[in-house]
Each structure stands twice: as structure tokens, then as C-alpha cells.
Coordinates of C-alpha atoms and ligand atoms in Angstrom, one line a residue:
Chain A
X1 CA -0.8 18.8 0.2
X2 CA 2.4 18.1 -1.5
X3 CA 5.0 15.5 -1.5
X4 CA 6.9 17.6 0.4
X5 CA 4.4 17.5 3.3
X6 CA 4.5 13.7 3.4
X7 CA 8.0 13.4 3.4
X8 CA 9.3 16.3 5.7
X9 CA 5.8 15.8 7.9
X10 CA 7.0 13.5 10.4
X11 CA 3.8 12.6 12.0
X12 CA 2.0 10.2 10.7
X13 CA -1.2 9.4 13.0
X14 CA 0.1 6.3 13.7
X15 CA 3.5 8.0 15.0
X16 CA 1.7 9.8 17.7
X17 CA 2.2 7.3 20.1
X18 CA -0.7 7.6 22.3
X19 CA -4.5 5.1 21.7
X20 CA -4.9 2.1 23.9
X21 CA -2.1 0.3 25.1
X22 CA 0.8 2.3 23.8
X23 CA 3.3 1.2 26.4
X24 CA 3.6 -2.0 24.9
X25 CA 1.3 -1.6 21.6
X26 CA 3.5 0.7 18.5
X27 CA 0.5 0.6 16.1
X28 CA -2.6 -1.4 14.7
X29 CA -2.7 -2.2 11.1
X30 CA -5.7 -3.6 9.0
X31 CA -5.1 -4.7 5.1
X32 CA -8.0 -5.9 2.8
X33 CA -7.5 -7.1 -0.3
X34 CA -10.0 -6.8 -3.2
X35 CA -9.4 -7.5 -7.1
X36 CA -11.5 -6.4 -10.0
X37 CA -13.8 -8.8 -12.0
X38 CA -12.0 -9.8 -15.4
X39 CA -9.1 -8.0 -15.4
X40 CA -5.7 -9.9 -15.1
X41 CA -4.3 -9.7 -11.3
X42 CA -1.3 -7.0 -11.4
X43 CA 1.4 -9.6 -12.2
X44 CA -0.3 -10.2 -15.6
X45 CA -1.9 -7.2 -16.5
X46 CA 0.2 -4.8 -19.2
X47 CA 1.0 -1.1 -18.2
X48 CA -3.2 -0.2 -20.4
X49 CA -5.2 -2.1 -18.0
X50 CA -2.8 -1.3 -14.9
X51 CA -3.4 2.6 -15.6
X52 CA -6.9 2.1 -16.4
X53 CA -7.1 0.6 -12.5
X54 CA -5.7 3.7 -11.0
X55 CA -8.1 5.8 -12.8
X56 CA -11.0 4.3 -11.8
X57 CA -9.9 3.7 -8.2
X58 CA -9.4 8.0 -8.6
X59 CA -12.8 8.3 -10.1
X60 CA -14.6 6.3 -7.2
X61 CA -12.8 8.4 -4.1
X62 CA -13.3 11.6 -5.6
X63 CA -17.1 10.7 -6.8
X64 CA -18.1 9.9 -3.2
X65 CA -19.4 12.2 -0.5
X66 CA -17.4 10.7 2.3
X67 CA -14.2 10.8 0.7
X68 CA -13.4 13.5 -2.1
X69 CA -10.3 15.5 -1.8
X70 CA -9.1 13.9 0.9
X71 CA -6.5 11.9 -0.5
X72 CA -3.3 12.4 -2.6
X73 CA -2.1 9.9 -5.6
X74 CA 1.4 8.9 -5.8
X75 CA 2.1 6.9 -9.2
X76 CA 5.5 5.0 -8.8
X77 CA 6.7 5.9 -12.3
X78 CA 7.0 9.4 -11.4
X79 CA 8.5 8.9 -7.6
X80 CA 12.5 9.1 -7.6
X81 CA 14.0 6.2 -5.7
X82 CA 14.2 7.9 -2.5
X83 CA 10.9 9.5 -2.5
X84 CA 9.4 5.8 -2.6
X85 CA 11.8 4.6 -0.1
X86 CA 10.5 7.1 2.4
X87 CA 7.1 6.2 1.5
X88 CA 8.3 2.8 2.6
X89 CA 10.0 3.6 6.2
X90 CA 6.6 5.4 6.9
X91 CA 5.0 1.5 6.5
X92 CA 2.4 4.1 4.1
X93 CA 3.5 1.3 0.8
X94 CA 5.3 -1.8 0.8
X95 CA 8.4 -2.6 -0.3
X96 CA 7.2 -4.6 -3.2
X97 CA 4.8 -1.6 -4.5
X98 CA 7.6 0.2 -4.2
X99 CA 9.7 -1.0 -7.3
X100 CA 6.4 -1.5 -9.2
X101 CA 6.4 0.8 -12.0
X102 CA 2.8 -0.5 -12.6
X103 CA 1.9 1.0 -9.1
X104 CA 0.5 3.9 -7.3
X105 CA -0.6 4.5 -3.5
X106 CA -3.8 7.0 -3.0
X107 CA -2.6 8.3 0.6
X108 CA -5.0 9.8 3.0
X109 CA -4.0 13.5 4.9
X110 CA -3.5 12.0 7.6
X111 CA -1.5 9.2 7.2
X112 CA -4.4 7.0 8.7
X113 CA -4.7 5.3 5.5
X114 CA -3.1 4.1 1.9
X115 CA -4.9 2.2 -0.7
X116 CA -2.1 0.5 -3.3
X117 CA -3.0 0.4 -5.9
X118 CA -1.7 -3.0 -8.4
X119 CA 0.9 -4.1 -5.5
X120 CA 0.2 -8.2 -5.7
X121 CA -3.5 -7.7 -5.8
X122 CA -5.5 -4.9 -7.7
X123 CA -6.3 -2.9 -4.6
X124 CA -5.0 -3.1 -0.9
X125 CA -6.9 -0.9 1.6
X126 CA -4.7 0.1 4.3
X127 CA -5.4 1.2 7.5
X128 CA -2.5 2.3 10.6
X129 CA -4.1 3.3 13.8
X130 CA -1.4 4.1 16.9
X131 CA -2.1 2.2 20.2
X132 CA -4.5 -0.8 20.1
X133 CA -7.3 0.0 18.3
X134 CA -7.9 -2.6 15.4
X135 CA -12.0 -2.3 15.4
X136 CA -11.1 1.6 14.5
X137 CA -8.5 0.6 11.6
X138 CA -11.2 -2.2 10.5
X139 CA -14.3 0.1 10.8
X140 CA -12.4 2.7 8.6
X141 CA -11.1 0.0 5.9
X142 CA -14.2 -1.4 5.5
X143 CA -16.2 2.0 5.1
X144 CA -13.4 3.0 2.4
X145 CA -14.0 -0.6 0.9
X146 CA -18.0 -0.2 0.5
X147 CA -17.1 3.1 -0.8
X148 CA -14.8 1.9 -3.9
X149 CA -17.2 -1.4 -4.3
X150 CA -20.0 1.3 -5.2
X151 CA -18.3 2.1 -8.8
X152 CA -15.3 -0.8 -9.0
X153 CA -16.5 -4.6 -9.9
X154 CA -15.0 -6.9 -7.7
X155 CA -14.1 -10.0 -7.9
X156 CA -16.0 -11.8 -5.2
X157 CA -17.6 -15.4 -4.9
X158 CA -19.8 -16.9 -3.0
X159 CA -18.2 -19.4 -1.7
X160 CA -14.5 -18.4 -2.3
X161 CA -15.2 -15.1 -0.7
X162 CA -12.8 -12.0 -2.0
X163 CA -10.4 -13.3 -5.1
X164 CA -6.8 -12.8 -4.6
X165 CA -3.9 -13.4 -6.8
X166 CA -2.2 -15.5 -3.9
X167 CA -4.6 -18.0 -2.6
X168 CA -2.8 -17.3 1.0
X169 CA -5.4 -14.1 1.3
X170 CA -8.6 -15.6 -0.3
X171 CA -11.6 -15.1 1.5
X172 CA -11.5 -11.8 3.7
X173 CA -9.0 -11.2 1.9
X174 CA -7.8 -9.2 5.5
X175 CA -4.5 -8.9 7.4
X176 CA -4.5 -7.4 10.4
X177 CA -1.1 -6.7 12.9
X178 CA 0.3 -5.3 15.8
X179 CA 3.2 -4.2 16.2
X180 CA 4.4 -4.4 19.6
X181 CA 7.8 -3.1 21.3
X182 CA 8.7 -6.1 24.0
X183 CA 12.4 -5.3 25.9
X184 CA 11.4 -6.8 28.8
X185 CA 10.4 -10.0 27.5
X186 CA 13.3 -10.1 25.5
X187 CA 15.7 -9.1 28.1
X188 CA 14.4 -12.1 30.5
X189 CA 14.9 -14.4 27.2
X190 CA 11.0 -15.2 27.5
X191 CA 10.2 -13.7 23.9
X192 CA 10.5 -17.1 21.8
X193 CA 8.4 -19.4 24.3
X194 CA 5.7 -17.1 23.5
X195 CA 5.8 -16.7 20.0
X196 CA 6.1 -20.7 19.7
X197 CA 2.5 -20.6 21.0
X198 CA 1.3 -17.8 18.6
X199 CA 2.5 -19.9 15.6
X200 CA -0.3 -22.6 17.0
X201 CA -3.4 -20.6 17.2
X202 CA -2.8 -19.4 13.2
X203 CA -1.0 -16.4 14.0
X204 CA 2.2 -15.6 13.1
X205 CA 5.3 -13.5 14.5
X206 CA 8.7 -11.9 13.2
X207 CA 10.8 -8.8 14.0
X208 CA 10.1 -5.8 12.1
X209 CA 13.3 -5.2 10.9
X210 CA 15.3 -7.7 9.2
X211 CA 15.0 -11.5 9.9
X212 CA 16.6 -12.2 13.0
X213 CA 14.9 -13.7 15.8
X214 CA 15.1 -11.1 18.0
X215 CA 13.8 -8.1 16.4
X216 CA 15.9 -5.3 16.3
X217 CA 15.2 -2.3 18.9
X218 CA 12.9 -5.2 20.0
X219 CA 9.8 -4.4 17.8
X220 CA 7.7 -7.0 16.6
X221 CA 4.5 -7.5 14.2
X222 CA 2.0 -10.0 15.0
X223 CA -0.5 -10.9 12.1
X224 CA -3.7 -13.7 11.6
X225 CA -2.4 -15.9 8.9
X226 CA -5.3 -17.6 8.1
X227 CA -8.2 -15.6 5.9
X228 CA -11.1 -18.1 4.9
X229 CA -13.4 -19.9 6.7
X230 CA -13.5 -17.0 9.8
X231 CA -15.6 -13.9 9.6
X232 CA -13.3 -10.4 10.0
X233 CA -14.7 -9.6 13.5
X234 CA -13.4 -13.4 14.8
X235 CA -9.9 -12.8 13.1
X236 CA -9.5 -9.5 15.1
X237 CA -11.3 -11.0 18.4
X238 CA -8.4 -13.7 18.3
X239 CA -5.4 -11.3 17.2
X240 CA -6.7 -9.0 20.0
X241 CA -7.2 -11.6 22.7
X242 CA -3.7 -12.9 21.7
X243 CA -2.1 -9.5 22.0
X244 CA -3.5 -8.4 25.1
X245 CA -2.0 -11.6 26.6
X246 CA 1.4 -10.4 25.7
X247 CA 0.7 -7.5 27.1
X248 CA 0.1 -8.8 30.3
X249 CA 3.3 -10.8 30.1
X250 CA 5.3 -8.0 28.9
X251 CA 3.9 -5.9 32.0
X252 CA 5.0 -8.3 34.4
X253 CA 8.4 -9.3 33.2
X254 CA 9.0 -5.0 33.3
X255 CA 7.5 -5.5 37.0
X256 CA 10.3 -8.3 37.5
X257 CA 13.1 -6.1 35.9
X258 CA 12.1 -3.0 38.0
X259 CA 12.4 -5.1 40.6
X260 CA 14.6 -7.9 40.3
X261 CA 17.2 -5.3 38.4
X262 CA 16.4 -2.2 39.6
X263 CA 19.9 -0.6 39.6
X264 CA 21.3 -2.0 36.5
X265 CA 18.0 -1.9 34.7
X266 CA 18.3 2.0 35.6
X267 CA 21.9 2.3 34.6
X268 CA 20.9 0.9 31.4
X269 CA 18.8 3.3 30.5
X270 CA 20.6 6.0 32.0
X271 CA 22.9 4.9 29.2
X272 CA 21.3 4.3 26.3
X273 CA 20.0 8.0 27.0
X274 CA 23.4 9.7 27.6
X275 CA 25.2 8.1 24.7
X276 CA 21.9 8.9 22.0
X277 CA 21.9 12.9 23.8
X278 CA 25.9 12.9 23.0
X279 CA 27.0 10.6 20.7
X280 CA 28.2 12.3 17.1
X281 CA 28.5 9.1 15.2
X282 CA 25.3 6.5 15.1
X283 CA 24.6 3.2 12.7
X284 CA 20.7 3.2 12.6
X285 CA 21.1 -0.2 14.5
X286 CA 22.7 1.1 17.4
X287 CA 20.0 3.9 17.5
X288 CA 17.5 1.5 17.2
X289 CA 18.6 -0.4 20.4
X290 CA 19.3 2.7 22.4
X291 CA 15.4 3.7 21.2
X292 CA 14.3 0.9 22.8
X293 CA 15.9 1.0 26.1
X294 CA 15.1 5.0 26.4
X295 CA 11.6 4.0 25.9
X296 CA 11.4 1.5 28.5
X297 CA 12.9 4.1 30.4
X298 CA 9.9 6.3 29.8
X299 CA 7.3 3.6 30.1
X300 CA 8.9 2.9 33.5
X301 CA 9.3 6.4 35.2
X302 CA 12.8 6.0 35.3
X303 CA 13.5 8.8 33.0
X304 CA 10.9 11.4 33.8
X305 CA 11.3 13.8 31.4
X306 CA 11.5 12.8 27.9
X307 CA 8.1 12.3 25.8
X308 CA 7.2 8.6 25.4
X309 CA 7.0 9.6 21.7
X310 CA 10.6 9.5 20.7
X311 CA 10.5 6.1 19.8
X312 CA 7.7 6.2 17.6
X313 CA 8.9 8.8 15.8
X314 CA 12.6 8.6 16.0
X315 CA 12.7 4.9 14.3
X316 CA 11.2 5.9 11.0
X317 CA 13.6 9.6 10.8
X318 CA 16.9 7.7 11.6
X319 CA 16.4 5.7 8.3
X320 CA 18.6 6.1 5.4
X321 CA 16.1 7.4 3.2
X322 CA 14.7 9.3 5.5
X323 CA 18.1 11.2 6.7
X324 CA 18.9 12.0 2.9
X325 CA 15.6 13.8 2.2
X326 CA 15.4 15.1 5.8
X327 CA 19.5 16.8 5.0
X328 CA 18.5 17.5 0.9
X329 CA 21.8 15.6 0.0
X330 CA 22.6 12.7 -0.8
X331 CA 24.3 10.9 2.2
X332 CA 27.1 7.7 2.0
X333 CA 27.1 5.4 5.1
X334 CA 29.8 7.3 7.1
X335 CA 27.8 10.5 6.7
X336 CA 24.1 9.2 7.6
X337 CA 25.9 8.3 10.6
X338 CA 27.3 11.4 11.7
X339 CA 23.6 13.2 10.8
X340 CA 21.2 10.8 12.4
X341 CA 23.7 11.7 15.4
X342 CA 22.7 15.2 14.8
X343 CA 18.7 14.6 14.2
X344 CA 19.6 12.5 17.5
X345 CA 20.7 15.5 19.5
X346 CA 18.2 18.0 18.7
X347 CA 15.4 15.9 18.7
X348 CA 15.7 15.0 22.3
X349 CA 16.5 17.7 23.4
X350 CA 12.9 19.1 21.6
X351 CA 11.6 16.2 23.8
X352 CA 12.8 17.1 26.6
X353 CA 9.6 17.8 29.0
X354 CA 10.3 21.3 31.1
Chain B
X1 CA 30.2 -0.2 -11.7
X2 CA 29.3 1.8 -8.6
X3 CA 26.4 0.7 -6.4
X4 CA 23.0 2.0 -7.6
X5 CA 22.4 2.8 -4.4
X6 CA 25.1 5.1 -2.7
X7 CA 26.8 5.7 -6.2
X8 CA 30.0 6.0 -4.0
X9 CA 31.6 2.7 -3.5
X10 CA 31.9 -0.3 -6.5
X11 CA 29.1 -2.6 -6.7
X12 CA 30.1 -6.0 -5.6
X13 CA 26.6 -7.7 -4.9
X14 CA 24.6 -8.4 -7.8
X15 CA 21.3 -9.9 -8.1
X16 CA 17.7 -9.9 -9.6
X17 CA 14.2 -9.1 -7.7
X18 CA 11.0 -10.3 -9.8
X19 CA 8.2 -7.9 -8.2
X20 CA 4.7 -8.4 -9.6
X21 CA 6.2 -10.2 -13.1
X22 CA 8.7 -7.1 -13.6
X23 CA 12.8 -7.6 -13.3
X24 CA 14.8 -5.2 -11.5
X25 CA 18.5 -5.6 -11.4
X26 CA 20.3 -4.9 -8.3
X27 CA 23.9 -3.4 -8.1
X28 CA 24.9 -2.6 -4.4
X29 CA 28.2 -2.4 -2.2
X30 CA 28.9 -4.6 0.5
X31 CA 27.7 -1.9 2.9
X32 CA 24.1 -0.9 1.0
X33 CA 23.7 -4.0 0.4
X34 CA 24.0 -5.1 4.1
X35 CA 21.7 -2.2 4.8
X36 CA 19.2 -3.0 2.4
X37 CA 18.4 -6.5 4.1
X38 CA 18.9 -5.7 7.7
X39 CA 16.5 -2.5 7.0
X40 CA 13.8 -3.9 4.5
X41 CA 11.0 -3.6 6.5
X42 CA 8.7 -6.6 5.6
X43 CA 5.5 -4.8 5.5
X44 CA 3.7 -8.3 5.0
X45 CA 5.1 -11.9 6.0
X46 CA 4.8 -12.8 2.8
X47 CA 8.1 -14.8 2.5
X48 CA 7.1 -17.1 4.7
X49 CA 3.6 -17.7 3.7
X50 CA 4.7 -18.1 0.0
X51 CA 7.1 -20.3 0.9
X52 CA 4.8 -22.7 2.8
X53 CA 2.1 -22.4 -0.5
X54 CA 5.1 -23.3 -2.8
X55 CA 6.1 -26.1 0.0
X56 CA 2.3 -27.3 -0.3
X57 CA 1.9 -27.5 -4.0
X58 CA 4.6 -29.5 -4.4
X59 CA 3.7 -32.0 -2.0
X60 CA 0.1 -32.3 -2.8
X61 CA 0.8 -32.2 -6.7
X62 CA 3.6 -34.9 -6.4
X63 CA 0.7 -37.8 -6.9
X64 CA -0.5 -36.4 -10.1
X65 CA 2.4 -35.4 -11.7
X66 CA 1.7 -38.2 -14.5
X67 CA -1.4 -36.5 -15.4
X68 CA -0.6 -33.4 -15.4
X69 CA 1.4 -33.6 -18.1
X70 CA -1.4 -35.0 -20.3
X71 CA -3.9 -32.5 -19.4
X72 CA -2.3 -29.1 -18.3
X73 CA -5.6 -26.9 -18.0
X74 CA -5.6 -23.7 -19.0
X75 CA -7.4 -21.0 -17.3
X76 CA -9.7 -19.8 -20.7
X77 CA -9.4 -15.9 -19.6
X78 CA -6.0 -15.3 -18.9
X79 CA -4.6 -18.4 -20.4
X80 CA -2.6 -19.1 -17.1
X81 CA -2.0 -22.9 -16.7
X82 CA -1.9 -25.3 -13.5
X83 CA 1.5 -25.6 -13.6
X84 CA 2.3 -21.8 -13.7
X85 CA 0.2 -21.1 -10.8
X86 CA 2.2 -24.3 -8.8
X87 CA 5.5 -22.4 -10.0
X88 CA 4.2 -19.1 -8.8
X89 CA 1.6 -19.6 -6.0
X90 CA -0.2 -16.8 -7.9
X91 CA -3.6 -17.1 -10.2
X92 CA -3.8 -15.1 -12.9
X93 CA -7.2 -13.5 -13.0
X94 CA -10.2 -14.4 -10.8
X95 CA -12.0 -16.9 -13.2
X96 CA -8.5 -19.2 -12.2
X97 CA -10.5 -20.2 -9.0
X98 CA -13.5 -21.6 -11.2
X99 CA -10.9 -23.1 -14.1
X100 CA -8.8 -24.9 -11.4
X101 CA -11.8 -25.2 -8.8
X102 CA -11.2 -29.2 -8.2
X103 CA -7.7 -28.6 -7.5
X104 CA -7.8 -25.3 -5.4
X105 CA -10.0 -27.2 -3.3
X106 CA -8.2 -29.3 -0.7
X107 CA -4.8 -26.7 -1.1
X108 CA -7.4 -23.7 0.6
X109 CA -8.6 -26.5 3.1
X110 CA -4.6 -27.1 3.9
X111 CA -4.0 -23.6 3.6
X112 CA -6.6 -22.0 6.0
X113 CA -8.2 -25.3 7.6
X114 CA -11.7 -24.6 6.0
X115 CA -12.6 -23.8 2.0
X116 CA -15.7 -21.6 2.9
X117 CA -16.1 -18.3 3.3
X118 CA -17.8 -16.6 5.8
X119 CA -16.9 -13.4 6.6
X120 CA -17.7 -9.9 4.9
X121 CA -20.1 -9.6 1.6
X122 CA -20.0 -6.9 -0.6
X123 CA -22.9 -4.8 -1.4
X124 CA -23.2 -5.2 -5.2
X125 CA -21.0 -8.0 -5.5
X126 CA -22.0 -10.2 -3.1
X127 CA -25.4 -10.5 -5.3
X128 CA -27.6 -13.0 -3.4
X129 CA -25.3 -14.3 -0.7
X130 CA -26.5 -11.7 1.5
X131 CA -30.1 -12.6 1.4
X132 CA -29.2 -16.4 1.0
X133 CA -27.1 -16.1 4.4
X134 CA -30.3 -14.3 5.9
X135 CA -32.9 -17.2 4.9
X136 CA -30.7 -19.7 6.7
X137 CA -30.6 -17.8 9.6
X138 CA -34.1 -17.9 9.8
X139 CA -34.8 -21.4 9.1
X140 CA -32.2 -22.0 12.3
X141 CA -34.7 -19.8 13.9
X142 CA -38.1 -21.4 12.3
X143 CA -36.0 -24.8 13.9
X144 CA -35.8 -23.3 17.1
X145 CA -39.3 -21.5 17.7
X146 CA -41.0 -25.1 16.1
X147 CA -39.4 -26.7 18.6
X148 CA -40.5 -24.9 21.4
X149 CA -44.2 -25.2 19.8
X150 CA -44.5 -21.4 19.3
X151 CA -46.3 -22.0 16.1
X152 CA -47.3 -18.5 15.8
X153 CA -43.5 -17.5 15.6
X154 CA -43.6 -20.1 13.5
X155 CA -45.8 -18.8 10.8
X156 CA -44.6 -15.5 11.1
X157 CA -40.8 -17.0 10.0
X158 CA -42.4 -18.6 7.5
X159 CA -43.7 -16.0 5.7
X160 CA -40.6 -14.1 6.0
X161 CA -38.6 -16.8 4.7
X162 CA -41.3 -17.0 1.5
X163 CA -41.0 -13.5 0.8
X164 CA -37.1 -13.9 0.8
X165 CA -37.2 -16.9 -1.5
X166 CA -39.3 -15.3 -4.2
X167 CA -36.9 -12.1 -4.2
X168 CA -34.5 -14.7 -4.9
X169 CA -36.4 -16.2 -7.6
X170 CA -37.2 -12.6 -9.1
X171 CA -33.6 -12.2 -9.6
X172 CA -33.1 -15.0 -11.5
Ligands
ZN1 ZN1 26.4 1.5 -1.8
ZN2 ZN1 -7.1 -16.8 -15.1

């Protein structure tokens, strides 16, 4: 598969909207992280022992039975800027492992799965499920963890649990989110009660884009904060529990808008559609919005035929990155505009159900 | 000097990212630069946790700030010293956690309410936990079954428990 595939493939597993949940549930995401025994942690280690760690995280996929050939390595050094930035609005690396030149990310076919390799810690296993479904993403992370642990040394104590460079993730050394799309929540202003009382059972709660309180296109990540002292299976029990309670509450405050707002709630939607079907110049933010209310739209049977998808798919190809490599050219601000418009157009209309 | 970025307008915001020890400068436009940080998607929430370590470190290492001066340990395999790691909120290497045990301590007890793990083992790694955490399951059984005079039970624990202690002792 080449880098070609990854980039122009839009469809990610996680992308395909559907698993558990998926009217209010975007994606599940586990992260473990593991260091080696006696090696420094990335931040101190020189560009010898930083290599060296690739290799041998190369050597043990490609020496076991479950996983050989099935995943491609991208080393940072030789990634232009872009190509890293779209690795980025695919959530596939972070930002951070991004503008490593130390780094590299062993990505799975499927986009199911991305072990970084010398981000903060030596190795972070990544796993992105659509829907709820964090007992998949955890059952696959751990099988790709005992898998590495067969050939790598880790750096594991008995008491201490996994060894991180930040003592934040010591322990489990896990992180596992949701990221959930809430518009009616937001809409009745009911959003930041709720995420007061996440921040008090050690969970915590920000938009995905940018800082704001109110996350833009109204997408949210929800994450355990705390990594010692609980086993794995009690930090997704809580997270999940957590989650399906905003569910619940996201449900009904779509029930109260239906019914409370039923015509403007309809002509907002009816908007946000016309204008992203016909508009020739679009910032990603106003996309983002416009996302979010034709998605409630779907989830809500007020617009019957587009597929729920568009969201999914439609806020990671309207990014700047993303655009650039999608058009081959390089793309100022006034001209991203004027093609996400296009990509816009064409891809609802390719969504439209018949 | 035009924006690094979209190499189209001049660069008017300037500044400098430390990722993982290594500098990057940043050149950007107004409008790139406004991008940038509306747009970074914060794959983990970091920020806020390293902000509430660094928060942490200082207030706990306020009290000993006399002493630290006098004796500044140094971790012995990667040379790291206390007061990098309080700068930082990152160790250097994983024998940090023995070389600065007494003082990691009560900041993972602040941190994540409990200084124990107990969650997953690995295979080779994990050594001896995993039979360790299996013998004192079975003395909380052994507890149990003696308790409700099922001596036979009893015995059969026992044994289990012996066979586990001497694999234990092989290993050593
Ligand atoms: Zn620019
Ligand atoms: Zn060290």
C-alpha cells in the first residue's frame, strides 16, 4: 500500500460511521503506552538509539504470525510537511509525533490502528474503532501489545506498573476516549453542567478542535485521566458508563428540540444543507458547523436522504492539509476556501441516497 | 520572511515549539497562524494534564527547596536530576522511578489518588507479579473456605499455594 493510498483513501475504519451508538458516538480510541528497559525515554535519547527503536519495533511485527505485512512504516524524516499533516487530520499520529524528526508511525491497512513510535514515550499503541466499541479497540491494543512485549524489553515494575516518561500515564499506561458529536445538548446550553460532573469522577472533557468551550461543529473527546491504581477493564467500565449517560441526555434534549422546536429546528437544518449543497466559498469552520447541523438532520429523519456518513468523513477532507493533497497544489486561504466549496458540492451530492 | 506555512503572505507570528527536547521555529501569517491553533487537533489533553503535574511539583517541592539544593540527586543511568524532572514533568529513562522513588511517591498518590498498580502484566516482563497476584488470590480464598470449615478445600488451596511459592523460590 502506498502513501498515496493513505492520503487519497478517505476511509479510515473509524470514518465509517456505523458500530454501536453512532448517532451520538464519532469514534472509540484506546492508547497504551509502553517504554523499553534502559534506553533513554525519546526526549533524551540521540537520533542511534531512536532508529535502533524503530527497527526493532519493525522486526517484532513482521516476526509474528498475527501480524506480518500488515502494516506500513512511515519515518517522519522522510514525510514532507503536508504528508504528516494529513497523517494528523486522520487522528492516525499526533501532532507532537508529527514535528519529531526522531519519529515514525507503523500504520495498520486499515486504519484500525497506529503504533508511534518515539512520540513522548517509546511506543504508543493506537487503536480507533467507529461507534462505541472500546472493549474491541482495547482487545486489539492489547493483542498488538503482547505481541511486541514477545521480542521488545519493557520497562515494567511491579509496583509502578508500565514506565512512562510523564508520570501522568504511569501504570496502565492507557488512554481511552470518545469522541462524541452533542448539538442538541449544546443547542439547549446543557453541555457545560455536564462536563462539570465528568471532571469529578477523573475524567476529563474538551472540544476537539481548538480550545473553546464549545467545541467547534460540536464534537467533543471524553478521556479517563487517571492510569494507576485501576485495572484497564475498570477505566473503560467507568468511561463507558459515563458516556452512555450522555447519550441518554443527548437523546432526550434531540427529543425536546424535535419537539419543543420543531419548525425552526427543521429550518435549520434545511439550511445548513442548502447553503453546504450551494455555497462556492467555505472557511473549514463554517463547514464544520453546517456538518453538524446536517447530521443532526440525518440522525433526526428530518433530512431523509443524505448518508449519516457525511460528517464523519467530511470533517477530516475539508482540512487544509487535506484539501492541498486532495487538489495536488498547493492552496492559500482564499483558495482552500473556494475548493472545500467544491469537495462540498460533489460530495453530497455522491451522498445523496436515490 | 514569508510564512513557512502558506509561503504567500509575510510572516508576522513568530515563535518556538520544544517537541520531545527538539526546537522547531515557527514563522506564520496572521491567517496560518490563526488556522494552525483553531485547527490543531489535540490528539491527547496533554496541556492540561502537564500543566496540573508542573502546578503539583511546585507546590509539593516548595517545603524542600532548602535541601534540594544541597543534595540534587542524579538519576545514575541517564544522569537526569530532580530538579530537571520538576522543570519538565518528564523522567529520563525508567530507572528515574527507582533513583527518585521517595519523592515520586506521594506526587503519583496526588496524581492518580493511589501509587499501586493494578491493572495489566506483561508476559515476560511482568516476571513474578503474575504468579505473586495469583498466590494472594488464593490465600483470600484459603481465608474464605477456612472460615466456612471446609477443610478439605482447605488443604487443597494449600497445596496449590506451596507449589506456587516454591516456583517462586526456583526463580530466584
Ligand atoms: Zn501563511
Ligand atoms: Zn533516568
Amino acid at each position: 500500500m502506498s502513501l498515496d493510498d493513505f492520503i487519497y483513501n478517505s476511509k479510515s475504519l473509524w470514518m465509517e460511521g456505523n458500530g454501536p451508538e453512532a448517532d451520538v458516538v464519532l469514534s472509540s480510541r484506546i492508547r497504551l503506552a509502553r517504554n523499553l528497559r534502559n534506553v533513554p525515554f525519546p526526549h533524551k535519547a540521540n537520533l542511534e538509539q531512536a532508529d535502533k527503536i524503530i527497527k526493532q519495533v519493525f522486526d517484532a511485527i513482521e516476526k509474528s504470525s498475527e501480524f506480518a505485512g500488515q502494516f506500513r512504516c512511515f519515518r517522519m524524516k522522510e514525510l514532507t510537511h503536508l504528508e504528516r499533516q494529513i497523517l494528523v487530520e486522520k487522528h492516525l499520529i499526533s501532532p507532537a509525533l508529527a514535528e519529531s524528526e526522531k519519529g515514525a508511525a507503523f500504520i495498520k491497512h486499515d486504519e484500525s490502528v497506529s503504533i508511534m513510535v518515539n512520540e513522548e514515550d517509546h511506543i504508543r499503541i493506537q487503536t480507533l474503532y467507529p461507534g462505541l466499541q472500546m472493549e474491541k479497540a482495547w482487545q486489539l491494543s492489547t493483542k498488538i501489545d503482547d505481541v511486541l512485549e514477545e521480542r521488545l524489553d519493557y520497562a515494567f515494575d511491579e509496583k509502578k506498573g508500565y514506565l512512562t516518561a510523564c508520570p501522568t500515564n504511569v501504570g496502565t499506561g492507557i488512554r481511552v476516549s470518545v469522541m462524541l458529536h452533542l448539538p442538541a445538548l449544546n443547542m439547549l446550553n446543557q453541555s457545560n453542567g455536564i462536563f462539570t460532573t465528568i471532571g469529578q469522577v477523573g475524567l476529563t472533557v474538551r472540544g476537539l478542535y481548538g480550545e473553546g468551550s464549545k467545541g467547534l461543529g460540536n464534537i467533543y473527546q471524553i478521556s479517563n485521566q487517571l492510569t494507576l491504581g485501576q485495572s484497564e477493564e475498570d477505566i473503560i467500565n467507568n468511561l463507558k458508563g459515563v458516556t452512555k449517560q450522555i447519550i441518554e441526555h443527548e437523546r432526550s434534549a434531540r427529543e425536546k428540540l424535535l419537539k419543543d422546536a420543531g419548525i425552526r429546528l427543521q429550518d435549520r437544518v434545511g439550511r445548513a444543507y442548502g447553503i453546504l449543497s450551494n455555497s462556492y466559498i467555505i472557511s473549514s469552520q463554517e463547514a464544520m458547523e453546517l456538518l453538524s447541523d446536517v447530521r443532526l438532520g440525518i440522525d433526526l429523519n428530518l433530512i431523509k436522504n443524505l448518508d449519516s456518513r457525511i460528517l464523519n468523513e467530511m470533517m477530516i477532507l475539508i482540512r487544509p492539509a487535506y484539501l492541498q493533497k486532495f487538489f495536488g497544489q498547493e492552496l492559500n486561504e482564499y483558495e482552500r476556501d473556494i475548493k472545500r466549496a467544491s469537495l462540498l458540492r460533489d460530495r453530497l451530492k455522491q451522498s445523496e441516497i436515490k | 520572511m514569508l510564512c513557512t506555512n502558506c509561503k504567500k503572505r509575510p510572516a508576522t507570528v513568530h515563535y518556538t515549539k520544544i517537541v520531545n527536547g527538539e526546537k522547531t521555529e515557527m514563522h506564520l501569517c496572521q491567517v496560518c497562524a490563526k488556522e494552525i491553533s483553531d485547527f490543531q487537533f489535540n490528539f491527547e489533553p496533554n496541556f492540561s494534564i502537564h500543566n496540573l503535574l508542573a502546578g503539583l511539583l511546585n507546590s509539593m517541592a516548595e517545603p524542600t527547596v532548602g535541601i534540594d539544593y544541597q543534595r540534587n540527586e542524579h538519576c545514575p543511568s541517564c544522569g537526569m536530576s530532580f530538579n530537571e524532572f520538576s522543570q519538565i514533568g518528564r523522567f529520563g529513562c525508567n530507572e528515574c522511578y527507582s533513583a527518585f522513588e521517595g519523592r515520586i511517591e506521594p506526587i503519583l498518590k496526588r496524581i492518580h489518588g493511589s501509587s499501586v498498580h493494578t491493572g495489566k502484566v506483561p508476559r515476560r516482563a511482568g516476571g513474578e507479579l503474575k504468579v505473586k497476584r495469583e498466590i494472594d488470590l488464593l490465600k483470600a480464598e484459603l481465608d474464605r473456605v477456612v472460615k466456612l470449615e471446609e477443610y478439605e478445600k482447605a488443604a487443597e488451596i494449600r497445596d496449590k499455594i506451596r507449589e506456587l511459592e516454591k516456583q517462586l523460590d526456583k526463580n530466584k
